[in-house]
Amino acid sequence: MATFLYHLGKFCYRHRWWVVLTWVVLVAALGTAAFVFRAPVSDSFSIPGTESQDTVDALQERFPERSGGQATVVLQAPEGEEVTSHTYEEAVRETAAHIEDLDGVESVTDPFDLHDQGHETALESDELRSTLVEEGLEQARAEYDSELSDAEDEAVEQARSSVETRFPEGAPGRDDALEQAEEQAREQVRAQAPAFDEDEVRPRVESEVDRAITEDDLPTEAEERLDEQVWEQIPVVSEDESTVLLTVQFTEPDGGVPPRVVDELLDSGTKAEDSGLTVAYSGQSITAAQVAGVKGGEGVGLVVALIVLAVNFGAIVAAGVPLLMALAGAGAGMGLLYALSRVLELTSTAPLLALMLGLAVGIDYSLFVLARHRRQLSDGMDPQESTGRAIGTAGSAVTFAGITVVIALLGLGIVGIPFLTVMGVAAAMTVAFAVLVALTLLPAVLGLLGAHLNRGRLPVLGRRAERALTAESTLGSRWADVVTRHPLPITIAVLVVLGLTMLPLPGMRLGLPTDESSAPDSTQHRAYDIITDEFGEGYNAQFLVVVESPDTDDADRIREDLEGLDGVDEVRPPLYNDDEDTAMLVAVPHEGPSAVATEDLLHEIRDARAGWEDDTGAEVSVTGATATSIDTSERLFEAMPLFLTVVVGLALILLMLVFRSILVPVKAALGFVLSMGAALGTTVAVFQWGYGADLLGVTPTETLLSFLPIVLIGTLFGLAMDYEVFLVSRMREDFVHGGDARRAVVTGFWASARVVVCAAVIMIAVFASFVFSDNTTIQPVAFALAVGVLVDAFLVRMTLVPAVMALFGKVAWWLPKWLDRVLPDVDIEGARLRSDDVGTATRGRERPE
């Protein structure tokens, strides 16, 4: 391979203008194709084969009018006021009507329309009529009793006056006479008054009640009581009537709603805000539209990369070359990605991950080749010959490193989850272009620059970079010398540090993103907080229980059983489709979507399903955002062993071809496990436990992304193998060319440590810049990758690897003879390049002991 790449590098050098022109045309063509064929991204996390997704697919056939995505508009009155009052009724109704008129909106649930319907239904109910009749009879009885009491009082007064006339004040027997007269007066009135006849009064009362119901002219007290009862029965109204929810039904599914429609929805609350209401919006469609595409903030990582490259090379031109190569490769990859977006069905996360990895590895790969080229130039080699040899040696390492990353990313398809497969394919595209750019465009650009590579030399940094090329003792070689002289204590120290970073791992819990994980100042997060405060945490974690049965009584029975389950707050009445053979029951848990109790409740409902189906013959299934999140986590957990086996197995075989060793690939894989554990543990501490979350501007939640571990494995494994190949391939090269085992470790460090440090810092900067993006899905992924690269590059590859290599000595390079004969020789060290048939030999220089 080294020989082929050597000739490729020299070919591109000689035909530099044609190669550059070809790349310019290719990038322009892909960019044009992306502009023409680009399709809107979708953040629909569909998981084929899971119960939640199968249920959603069935509902699209049985409830087509509800097959689109949903959003929620939260309207909250000022403290102490009721949004259901006449003060805010007009604003709420106009907001709902405005939203319903938007193109792309199927329907809107207006709470006042629900109130009117409930009020009308209540007026027609026998219960209301009976209550009003009984109240009318009680009122008539009270009026009768009041009139009778007034008549008694009048008769008593007349009787007392008559007695007082006959018995002056102080006369004997006066008090007895008064008492006797009063009693006789009362008895006489009662005897003469007609008894209260309910049968006679009832027809009149019923007639008055019927008139009041027909004319909707209920007594004030009855009207207020009825109004309160109706509002209590509407689930989108809070208990204190301070908050109402407008449920927006889109025509397109979640994640597929055009950003234009979402923007118009977000502008719909002006009337409500002018009236004094607080307005907030929630829903996956809103989040997807706001984070779709690439933002400008991620460019901060490129600025940091340029600074690091300038410090490393000490010249502006040399520093700009890797950055230019990375932009070319990432641009071509992103162009092809968006050109195929109608086929791949991109999520908003896939382009960001692809761009992030494309930029990071693009800079690293070009940096590694360029560093080899500059060192050879400093040794006096001809620029053309140096370019060919750099591509043949460092380019071989880049090729195998890139193949390892691509294998790991494409391995995401093993899981069988479409959006993960797309993420892997998208990132693999940009990584593949990064390799192609490093092997073809870079040597062409080096041909254009010729002897002007170090133009724009920086005064202090330039001298420092030149000394690093010619010094016989560098910081890297001194560090390697210390590590190889004291390998055991250093190995133990590194393992202890990594073990401490893994302590949070047992607390890791997984799930899909919710509005709770949105930025604290986002409208989604505000809506989530208001809904939690006014309706309870469980309102954000609703389960949709679907009952398929021609007997409508089955849904009512299952609803009763659901209401009896611990952990269920309420179950709403069933909603039937037009054929009345399928019903939807909304079960609201006590706890939120990320709570363990909510996950247990889902399994409890599904466990009870067998009994319901045996008793009723109905088919019962459960879906909803929370159920989808739980199903996704379980599917990923089940797929993890196969994924690890395939990806790590293929990578180990590839590394065995590269290094002709058993121990080195195994050591590389074990080192990756340590890096991954440290990255996940630190991510749990920040994104779940909240340590340092305010400093980073992220929102801690109860769960991490369910697909974070598998994406981290697929991505970080490939990147970790990059550094393993870059660092150890040079050790292997020096060992093969006559060095002893320990000396090869030191000389390999002398040649590679500086560029690996530079590459790692750049990659960390690129990843870290995405932590501050608006995409809360990519934030934890970027953070985990940044920490993973930091740990893997500095603790594992540059500390643990040389220590272990020193402990094993020559045994590290042992390979059974039979296996050595079977494995093809890929010549990554460029041994054949030192023979006369390839080119002029370079002037060697001794490496430090």
XYZ file of C-alpha atoms in Angstrom, residues 471-486 742 746-747 749-750 753 848-849:
24
model
C 16.179 19.095 18.210
C 17.502 15.729 19.285
C 15.588 15.945 22.552
C 12.016 17.175 22.715
C 9.385 17.292 25.393
C 7.738 14.266 23.789
C 10.918 12.192 23.786
C 11.708 13.193 27.370
C 8.186 12.258 28.450
C 8.420 8.899 26.678
C 11.793 8.303 28.319
C 10.299 8.901 31.777
C 7.289 6.683 31.061
C 9.354 3.806 29.667
C 11.769 3.937 32.613
C 8.958 3.751 35.199
C 12.182 0.457 24.180
C 10.993 6.791 22.515
C 11.897 7.533 18.904
C 7.293 9.582 20.402
C 10.004 11.916 19.182
C 4.023 13.160 19.898
C 17.334 10.433 20.498
C 18.006 7.427 22.641
